[in-house]
Amino acid sequence: MEEKPPYNLGTTNNAGADDSSAPTTTTSTQWTRFRDALDKLASYGRVELRGVSPIPLKERTFVKTTNIFTLWWSMNANILPITFGMLGPQFGLSLRDSALIILFFTLLTTTLPAYLATLGPKLGMRQMVQARYSYGYYLVSIPVFLNIATMTGFCVIIMVIGGQCLSAVADGNLSVSVGIVIMSVLTLIISFCGFNVLHTYERYAWIPACIAIIVAVGCGGKELTRQTVPEIQPPPVSAVMSFAMIIASYMIPWACLASDFTTYLSPEISSVKIFTYSYFGLATPTITLMVLGAAIQSAIPNNPHWQAKFEESLAGGVLDAMLSPAQGFGKFLVVLLSFTLLGNVAATSYSITLNFQMLVPVLLKVPRYLFSIVLIAIIIPVSIAAAGDFFVNMENFLALIGYWSSAFLGVLVTEHLVFRKMDCRNYDAEAWNDASLLPWGVAALGASVLCFGLVIPSMSQVWFTGPIARTTGDIGFELAFVVAAGLYLPCRWLERKWCGR
């Protein structure tokens, strides 16, 4: 079957903004003309004009499932998982303990994004459009806002790491702020163009990333053996569960955008195949590179050169130190490593542009690609501000996102498994933008909020440790998923009985 590009499809109303029942006014007519002019200009390039509206069946024609594997692989074959893995030893965990936690919790939490990715081809709906069938037309704005904040936070982390790498390779002659701006401009280009350019870029971006990382390990392998070995004793439960929360906070949010990348795939493709490609494309590089990050962090105290570079530019500085034996070629590879982060931030930014259209109904009128400009305008100043105390800011951010996203996904999965009977035909595709046909959303929001009555006592953070967490460590994200799902069952049953939908 021939692949058709998903850009320049349909009419200029394909962003889902058209409302033929609305009365025509001078203002709306002018806006429509302006938007049509923008779409016509964008159509001369490889820009995806369609926004968040569901993809019609006739346009779901992509059959290259390997694109899904390379997409997830490229999004995670970069410095970001290394940086997350470096947090393990900072909780006082040995390399062995860090590696076991990374392995188990990555394999566990990857099931959510891999499963939700299989629904994209069957429904043709982006992830937050699917959420309307639980949270309703209006209340879905709350998880959409939280999802935008979460993904923007990840983009900030990535920009800071990329800026640190570029600063490190320039030996401080290039500030982190300038590096952030350079990364942001490159991200804007890819996210502006949309689905087709994104998949094309991700198909090849992992290759230089893997080469650079392999060379870095080869150059610094001798020093990696100089691990800081803690006293032989079982690791504290609190440290284990807190680091597990970090791993979950990295993996679970992927599920909140999983189907954004699969909606143009043919629904005839096996769901098992999509799940398998998504699962291993996401889990394999993540586990490998997080363990590498833990090994690097454990070796830093025994290597003064690495320690100095870490204090100067954090993860980017350590990678520069590891590649220093390669001299000029090593510097080139550090630059390459910083640019491999684009595979992650570009895909995340693409999903954010779709989420912006869902934030409030009126934003459907704004073309998707314009939100990429808005996003970069937000990310640059926030990234520059966050770079000052990076690891502290990152831990504080990650400590929060796992809770809400787990509760959200508990609701979504329960809706699909129980109330839709795992059958995508039970979703009325025409109802996605009609409040009168969608659920109220009270059951979904109520379950998501009420579960925090048990989640909060189970949280363990720098600023708060609940009574349950003092004994068990942080088990908030596990409870958020299970309790929200359990509460949603009776709440949704009552909602369906009262509203009939």
mmCIF file of C-alpha atoms in Angstrom, residues 101-379:
data_model
loop_
_atom_site.group_PDB
_atom_site.id
_atom_site.type_symbol
_atom_site.label_atom_id
_atom_site.label_comp_id
_atom_site.label_asym_id
_atom_site.label_seq_id
_atom_site.Cartn_x
_atom_site.Cartn_y
_atom_site.Cartn_z
ATOM 1 C CA ILE A 101 15.036 -0.561 39.996
ATOM 2 C CA ILE A 102 15.453 0.892 36.500
ATOM 3 C CA LEU A 103 14.905 -2.506 34.885
ATOM 4 C CA PHE A 104 11.821 -3.523 36.871
ATOM 5 C CA PHE A 105 9.945 -0.233 36.903
ATOM 6 C CA THR A 106 10.706 0.565 33.259
ATOM 7 C CA LEU A 107 9.403 -2.824 32.130
ATOM 8 C CA LEU A 108 6.311 -2.322 34.303
ATOM 9 C CA THR A 109 5.397 1.235 33.328
ATOM 10 C CA THR A 110 6.150 0.905 29.595
ATOM 11 C CA THR A 111 3.013 -1.209 29.210
ATOM 12 C CA LEU A 112 0.778 1.882 29.475
ATOM 13 C CA PRO A 113 2.168 3.939 26.553
ATOM 14 C CA ALA A 114 2.645 0.816 24.433
ATOM 15 C CA TYR A 115 -0.981 -0.244 24.943
ATOM 16 C CA LEU A 116 -2.506 3.189 24.337
ATOM 17 C CA ALA A 117 -0.425 3.532 21.161
ATOM 18 C CA THR A 118 -2.412 0.622 19.718
ATOM 19 C CA LEU A 119 -5.654 2.640 19.915
ATOM 20 C CA GLY A 120 -4.432 5.406 17.587
ATOM 21 C CA PRO A 121 -4.914 3.505 14.294
ATOM 22 C CA LYS A 122 -8.253 2.026 15.383
ATOM 23 C CA LEU A 123 -9.811 5.326 16.526
ATOM 24 C CA GLY A 124 -7.834 7.877 14.508
ATOM 25 C CA MET A 125 -7.938 10.042 17.651
ATOM 26 C CA ARG A 126 -5.153 11.854 19.448
ATOM 27 C CA GLN A 127 -4.688 10.877 23.070
ATOM 28 C CA MET A 128 -6.455 13.855 24.618
ATOM 29 C CA VAL A 129 -9.360 13.531 22.169
ATOM 30 C CA GLN A 130 -9.827 9.999 23.505
ATOM 31 C CA ALA A 131 -9.873 11.509 26.997
ATOM 32 C CA ARG A 132 -13.053 13.418 26.116
ATOM 33 C CA TYR A 133 -14.911 10.110 26.173
ATOM 34 C CA SER A 134 -14.176 9.972 29.909
ATOM 35 C CA TYR A 135 -13.674 13.569 31.016
ATOM 36 C CA GLY A 136 -16.246 15.166 28.735
ATOM 37 C CA TYR A 137 -16.107 18.188 26.466
ATOM 38 C CA TYR A 138 -15.330 20.841 29.071
ATOM 39 C CA LEU A 139 -13.733 19.104 32.064
ATOM 40 C CA VAL A 140 -11.100 17.527 29.830
ATOM 41 C CA SER A 141 -9.437 20.945 29.860
ATOM 42 C CA ILE A 142 -8.081 20.158 33.339
ATOM 43 C CA PRO A 143 -5.999 17.083 32.381
ATOM 44 C CA VAL A 144 -5.093 18.802 29.110
ATOM 45 C CA PHE A 145 -3.657 21.741 31.068
ATOM 46 C CA LEU A 146 -1.742 19.380 33.356
ATOM 47 C CA ASN A 147 -0.448 17.471 30.333
ATOM 48 C CA ILE A 148 0.765 20.664 28.673
ATOM 49 C CA ALA A 149 2.531 21.639 31.909
ATOM 50 C CA THR A 150 4.114 18.175 32.179
ATOM 51 C CA MET A 151 5.361 18.034 28.604
ATOM 52 C CA THR A 152 6.571 21.619 28.726
ATOM 53 C CA GLY A 153 8.493 20.709 31.877
ATOM 54 C CA PHE A 154 10.174 17.851 30.027
ATOM 55 C CA CYS A 155 11.039 20.215 27.180
ATOM 56 C CA VAL A 156 12.623 22.591 29.693
ATOM 57 C CA ILE A 157 14.736 19.750 31.121
ATOM 58 C CA ILE A 158 15.867 18.748 27.640
ATOM 59 C CA MET A 159 16.717 22.321 26.636
ATOM 60 C CA VAL A 160 18.812 22.801 29.762
ATOM 61 C CA ILE A 161 20.702 19.528 29.190
ATOM 62 C CA GLY A 162 21.329 20.436 25.545
ATOM 63 C CA GLY A 163 22.470 23.919 26.516
ATOM 64 C CA GLN A 164 24.841 22.456 29.114
ATOM 65 C CA CYS A 165 26.387 20.150 26.498
ATOM 66 C CA LEU A 166 26.974 22.986 24.041
ATOM 67 C CA SER A 167 28.409 25.129 26.829
ATOM 68 C CA ALA A 168 30.700 22.304 27.982
ATOM 69 C CA VAL A 169 32.104 21.650 24.523
ATOM 70 C CA ALA A 170 32.878 25.360 24.153
ATOM 71 C CA ASP A 171 34.778 25.302 27.470
ATOM 72 C CA GLY A 172 32.473 27.951 28.901
ATOM 73 C CA ASN A 173 32.870 30.358 25.967
ATOM 74 C CA LEU A 174 29.245 29.642 25.039
ATOM 75 C CA SER A 175 26.738 30.237 27.808
ATOM 76 C CA VAL A 176 24.063 27.684 28.657
ATOM 77 C CA SER A 177 21.460 30.312 27.745
ATOM 78 C CA VAL A 178 22.775 30.620 24.192
ATOM 79 C CA GLY A 179 22.838 26.837 23.903
ATOM 80 C CA ILE A 180 19.178 26.740 24.986
ATOM 81 C CA VAL A 181 18.225 29.249 22.285
ATOM 82 C CA ILE A 182 20.027 27.202 19.605
ATOM 83 C CA MET A 183 18.227 24.024 20.687
ATOM 84 C CA SER A 184 14.886 25.844 20.761
ATOM 85 C CA VAL A 185 15.168 27.137 17.207
ATOM 86 C CA LEU A 186 15.928 23.662 15.848
ATOM 87 C CA THR A 187 13.001 22.222 17.796
ATOM 88 C CA LEU A 188 10.662 24.854 16.389
ATOM 89 C CA ILE A 189 11.407 23.818 12.810
ATOM 90 C CA ILE A 190 10.506 20.140 13.347
ATOM 91 C CA SER A 191 7.431 20.636 15.555
ATOM 92 C CA PHE A 192 6.138 23.348 13.199
ATOM 93 C CA CYS A 193 6.194 20.964 10.233
ATOM 94 C CA GLY A 194 4.391 18.174 12.054
ATOM 95 C CA PHE A 195 3.823 14.439 11.670
ATOM 96 C CA ASN A 196 5.608 13.528 8.444
ATOM 97 C CA VAL A 197 8.779 15.539 9.040
ATOM 98 C CA LEU A 198 8.842 14.288 12.632
ATOM 99 C CA HIS A 199 8.694 10.625 11.596
ATOM 100 C CA THR A 200 11.291 11.167 8.868
ATOM 101 C CA TYR A 201 13.672 12.820 11.325
ATOM 102 C CA GLU A 202 13.161 10.147 14.005
ATOM 103 C CA ARG A 203 13.819 7.389 11.484
ATOM 104 C CA TYR A 204 17.501 8.362 11.343
ATOM 105 C CA ALA A 205 18.196 10.468 14.458
ATOM 106 C CA TRP A 206 19.015 7.450 16.644
ATOM 107 C CA ILE A 207 21.999 6.410 14.489
ATOM 108 C CA PRO A 208 24.419 9.258 15.335
ATOM 109 C CA ALA A 209 23.139 9.187 18.916
ATOM 110 C CA CYS A 210 24.054 5.546 19.398
ATOM 111 C CA ILE A 211 27.443 6.018 17.741
ATOM 112 C CA ALA A 212 28.297 8.981 19.985
ATOM 113 C CA ILE A 213 27.191 7.194 23.166
ATOM 114 C CA ILE A 214 29.120 4.017 22.291
ATOM 115 C CA VAL A 215 32.293 6.046 21.656
ATOM 116 C CA ALA A 216 31.774 7.926 24.950
ATOM 117 C CA VAL A 217 31.501 4.638 26.860
ATOM 118 C CA GLY A 218 34.563 3.317 25.062
ATOM 119 C CA CYS A 219 36.629 6.383 25.934
ATOM 120 C CA GLY A 220 35.479 6.518 29.551
ATOM 121 C CA GLY A 221 35.111 2.804 30.191
ATOM 122 C CA LYS A 222 38.210 2.539 32.353
ATOM 123 C CA GLU A 223 36.947 5.232 34.705
ATOM 124 C CA LEU A 224 33.454 3.714 34.815
ATOM 125 C CA THR A 225 34.919 0.716 36.625
ATOM 126 C CA ARG A 226 35.899 2.961 39.546
ATOM 127 C CA GLN A 227 32.510 2.753 41.219
ATOM 128 C CA THR A 228 31.706 4.199 44.612
ATOM 129 C CA VAL A 229 30.723 1.112 46.590
ATOM 130 C CA PRO A 230 28.417 1.749 49.569
ATOM 131 C CA GLU A 231 28.311 -0.467 52.646
ATOM 132 C CA ILE A 232 26.868 -3.891 51.898
ATOM 133 C CA GLN A 233 23.341 -3.663 53.225
ATOM 134 C CA PRO A 234 19.802 -3.682 51.880
ATOM 135 C CA PRO A 235 18.977 -0.277 50.404
ATOM 136 C CA PRO A 236 16.429 1.778 52.372
ATOM 137 C CA VAL A 237 12.871 1.228 51.205
ATOM 138 C CA SER A 238 12.346 4.982 51.024
ATOM 139 C CA ALA A 239 15.301 5.377 48.646
ATOM 140 C CA VAL A 240 14.112 2.499 46.453
ATOM 141 C CA MET A 241 10.563 3.792 46.128
ATOM 142 C CA SER A 242 11.640 7.423 45.658
ATOM 143 C CA PHE A 243 13.923 6.464 42.767
ATOM 144 C CA ALA A 244 11.159 4.228 41.402
ATOM 145 C CA MET A 245 8.930 7.290 41.427
ATOM 146 C CA ILE A 246 11.512 9.089 39.274
ATOM 147 C CA ILE A 247 11.499 6.209 36.764
ATOM 148 C CA ALA A 248 7.701 6.150 36.698
ATOM 149 C CA SER A 249 7.600 9.917 36.242
ATOM 150 C CA TYR A 250 9.761 9.524 33.156
ATOM 151 C CA MET A 251 7.816 6.632 31.628
ATOM 152 C CA ILE A 252 4.144 7.145 32.525
ATOM 153 C CA PRO A 253 3.688 10.596 30.891
ATOM 154 C CA TRP A 254 4.518 9.018 27.517
ATOM 155 C CA ALA A 255 1.132 7.314 27.736
ATOM 156 C CA CYS A 256 -0.584 10.712 27.776
ATOM 157 C CA LEU A 257 0.570 11.312 24.182
ATOM 158 C CA ALA A 258 1.127 7.770 22.856
ATOM 159 C CA SER A 259 -1.596 7.681 20.200
ATOM 160 C CA ASP A 260 -0.586 11.124 18.876
ATOM 161 C CA PHE A 261 2.120 9.313 16.902
ATOM 162 C CA THR A 262 0.048 6.415 15.549
ATOM 163 C CA THR A 263 -3.195 7.991 14.270
ATOM 164 C CA TYR A 264 -2.121 7.906 10.609
ATOM 165 C CA LEU A 265 -1.316 4.171 10.701
ATOM 166 C CA SER A 266 -3.665 1.778 8.937
ATOM 167 C CA PRO A 267 -6.189 0.182 11.343
ATOM 168 C CA GLU A 268 -5.509 -3.132 9.601
ATOM 169 C CA ILE A 269 -2.066 -3.317 11.221
ATOM 170 C CA SER A 270 -1.906 -5.820 14.057
ATOM 171 C CA SER A 271 -2.240 -4.238 17.502
ATOM 172 C CA VAL A 272 0.230 -6.815 18.817
ATOM 173 C CA LYS A 273 2.775 -5.546 16.316
ATOM 174 C CA ILE A 274 2.233 -1.907 17.284
ATOM 175 C CA PHE A 275 2.426 -2.794 20.988
ATOM 176 C CA THR A 276 5.639 -4.777 20.526
ATOM 177 C CA TYR A 277 7.362 -2.066 18.477
ATOM 178 C CA SER A 278 6.254 0.627 20.904
ATOM 179 C CA TYR A 279 7.221 -1.359 24.000
ATOM 180 C CA PHE A 280 10.722 -2.326 22.953
ATOM 181 C CA GLY A 281 11.372 0.920 21.092
ATOM 182 C CA LEU A 282 10.663 2.793 24.328
ATOM 183 C CA ALA A 283 12.036 0.417 26.963
ATOM 184 C CA THR A 284 15.303 -0.779 25.402
ATOM 185 C CA PRO A 285 17.190 2.533 25.060
ATOM 186 C CA THR A 286 15.670 3.851 28.283
ATOM 187 C CA ILE A 287 16.897 0.954 30.431
ATOM 188 C CA THR A 288 20.334 0.889 28.803
ATOM 189 C CA LEU A 289 20.995 4.608 29.104
ATOM 190 C CA MET A 290 19.524 5.043 32.587
ATOM 191 C CA VAL A 291 21.836 2.303 33.843
ATOM 192 C CA LEU A 292 24.717 4.059 32.098
ATOM 193 C CA GLY A 293 23.734 7.278 33.863
ATOM 194 C CA ALA A 294 23.763 5.512 37.240
ATOM 195 C CA ALA A 295 27.211 4.081 36.459
ATOM 196 C CA ILE A 296 28.538 7.513 35.499
ATOM 197 C CA GLN A 297 27.181 9.149 38.655
ATOM 198 C CA SER A 298 28.650 6.409 40.875
ATOM 199 C CA ALA A 299 32.066 6.896 39.263
ATOM 200 C CA ILE A 300 32.172 10.699 39.467
ATOM 201 C CA PRO A 301 33.424 10.924 43.103
ATOM 202 C CA ASN A 302 36.449 8.751 42.234
ATOM 203 C CA ASN A 303 37.450 10.854 39.212
ATOM 204 C CA PRO A 304 38.490 14.456 39.978
ATOM 205 C CA HIS A 305 38.361 15.477 36.294
ATOM 206 C CA TRP A 306 34.804 14.219 35.905
ATOM 207 C CA GLN A 307 33.850 15.812 39.213
ATOM 208 C CA ALA A 308 35.144 19.209 38.089
ATOM 209 C CA LYS A 309 33.342 18.999 34.755
ATOM 210 C CA PHE A 310 30.146 17.832 36.496
ATOM 211 C CA GLU A 311 30.218 20.827 38.834
ATOM 212 C CA GLU A 312 30.728 23.096 35.824
ATOM 213 C CA SER A 313 28.132 21.722 33.372
ATOM 214 C CA LEU A 314 26.499 18.681 35.030
ATOM 215 C CA ALA A 315 25.705 15.795 32.626
ATOM 216 C CA GLY A 316 27.040 17.624 29.585
ATOM 217 C CA GLY A 317 30.310 18.320 31.366
ATOM 218 C CA VAL A 318 30.776 14.675 32.376
ATOM 219 C CA LEU A 319 30.174 13.466 28.818
ATOM 220 C CA ASP A 320 32.676 16.042 27.576
ATOM 221 C CA ALA A 321 35.196 14.701 30.104
ATOM 222 C CA MET A 322 34.507 11.105 29.045
ATOM 223 C CA LEU A 323 35.141 11.993 25.407
ATOM 224 C CA SER A 324 38.220 14.132 26.104
ATOM 225 C CA PRO A 325 40.651 11.330 25.049
ATOM 226 C CA ALA A 326 39.168 11.649 21.548
ATOM 227 C CA GLN A 327 40.178 15.357 21.525
ATOM 228 C CA GLY A 328 38.584 17.286 18.646
ATOM 229 C CA PHE A 329 36.472 14.342 17.538
ATOM 230 C CA GLY A 330 35.237 14.025 21.104
ATOM 231 C CA LYS A 331 34.117 17.665 21.077
ATOM 232 C CA PHE A 332 32.248 17.015 17.864
ATOM 233 C CA LEU A 333 30.481 14.029 19.437
ATOM 234 C CA VAL A 334 29.364 16.115 22.436
ATOM 235 C CA VAL A 335 27.756 18.574 20.037
ATOM 236 C CA LEU A 336 26.155 15.624 18.268
ATOM 237 C CA LEU A 337 24.848 14.299 21.589
ATOM 238 C CA SER A 338 23.266 17.634 22.406
ATOM 239 C CA PHE A 339 21.444 17.679 19.073
ATOM 240 C CA THR A 340 20.185 14.106 19.535
ATOM 241 C CA LEU A 341 17.934 15.534 22.243
ATOM 242 C CA LEU A 342 15.906 17.044 19.408
ATOM 243 C CA GLY A 343 14.414 13.599 18.792
ATOM 244 C CA ASN A 344 12.715 13.807 22.179
ATOM 245 C CA VAL A 345 11.828 17.465 22.427
ATOM 246 C CA ALA A 346 10.525 17.721 18.846
ATOM 247 C CA ALA A 347 8.070 14.844 19.350
ATOM 248 C CA THR A 348 6.999 16.208 22.722
ATOM 249 C CA SER A 349 6.546 19.694 21.284
ATOM 250 C CA TYR A 350 4.436 18.282 18.462
ATOM 251 C CA SER A 351 2.051 16.756 21.002
ATOM 252 C CA ILE A 352 1.931 20.009 22.945
ATOM 253 C CA THR A 353 0.755 21.880 19.844
ATOM 254 C CA LEU A 354 -2.129 19.408 19.579
ATOM 255 C CA ASN A 355 -2.921 19.759 23.278
ATOM 256 C CA PHE A 356 -3.115 23.537 22.998
ATOM 257 C CA GLN A 357 -6.024 23.118 20.587
ATOM 258 C CA MET A 358 -7.827 21.071 23.259
ATOM 259 C CA LEU A 359 -7.201 23.467 26.134
ATOM 260 C CA VAL A 360 -10.374 25.471 25.499
ATOM 261 C CA PRO A 361 -12.779 24.954 22.562
ATOM 262 C CA VAL A 362 -12.092 28.345 20.966
ATOM 263 C CA LEU A 363 -8.434 27.402 20.412
ATOM 264 C CA LEU A 364 -9.504 24.860 17.797
ATOM 265 C CA LYS A 365 -9.712 27.834 15.462
ATOM 266 C CA VAL A 366 -5.952 28.423 15.739
ATOM 267 C CA PRO A 367 -3.791 26.344 13.353
ATOM 268 C CA ARG A 368 -1.730 23.697 15.140
ATOM 269 C CA TYR A 369 1.593 24.859 13.768
ATOM 270 C CA LEU A 370 1.245 28.360 15.243
ATOM 271 C CA PHE A 371 1.298 26.892 18.731
ATOM 272 C CA SER A 372 4.853 25.676 18.120
ATOM 273 C CA ILE A 373 5.916 29.330 18.069
ATOM 274 C CA VAL A 374 3.974 30.051 21.262
ATOM 275 C CA LEU A 375 5.567 27.051 22.955
ATOM 276 C CA ILE A 376 9.145 28.065 22.137
ATOM 277 C CA ALA A 377 8.416 31.581 23.393
ATOM 278 C CA ILE A 378 7.487 29.984 26.727
ATOM 279 C CA ILE A 379 10.265 27.395 26.887
#
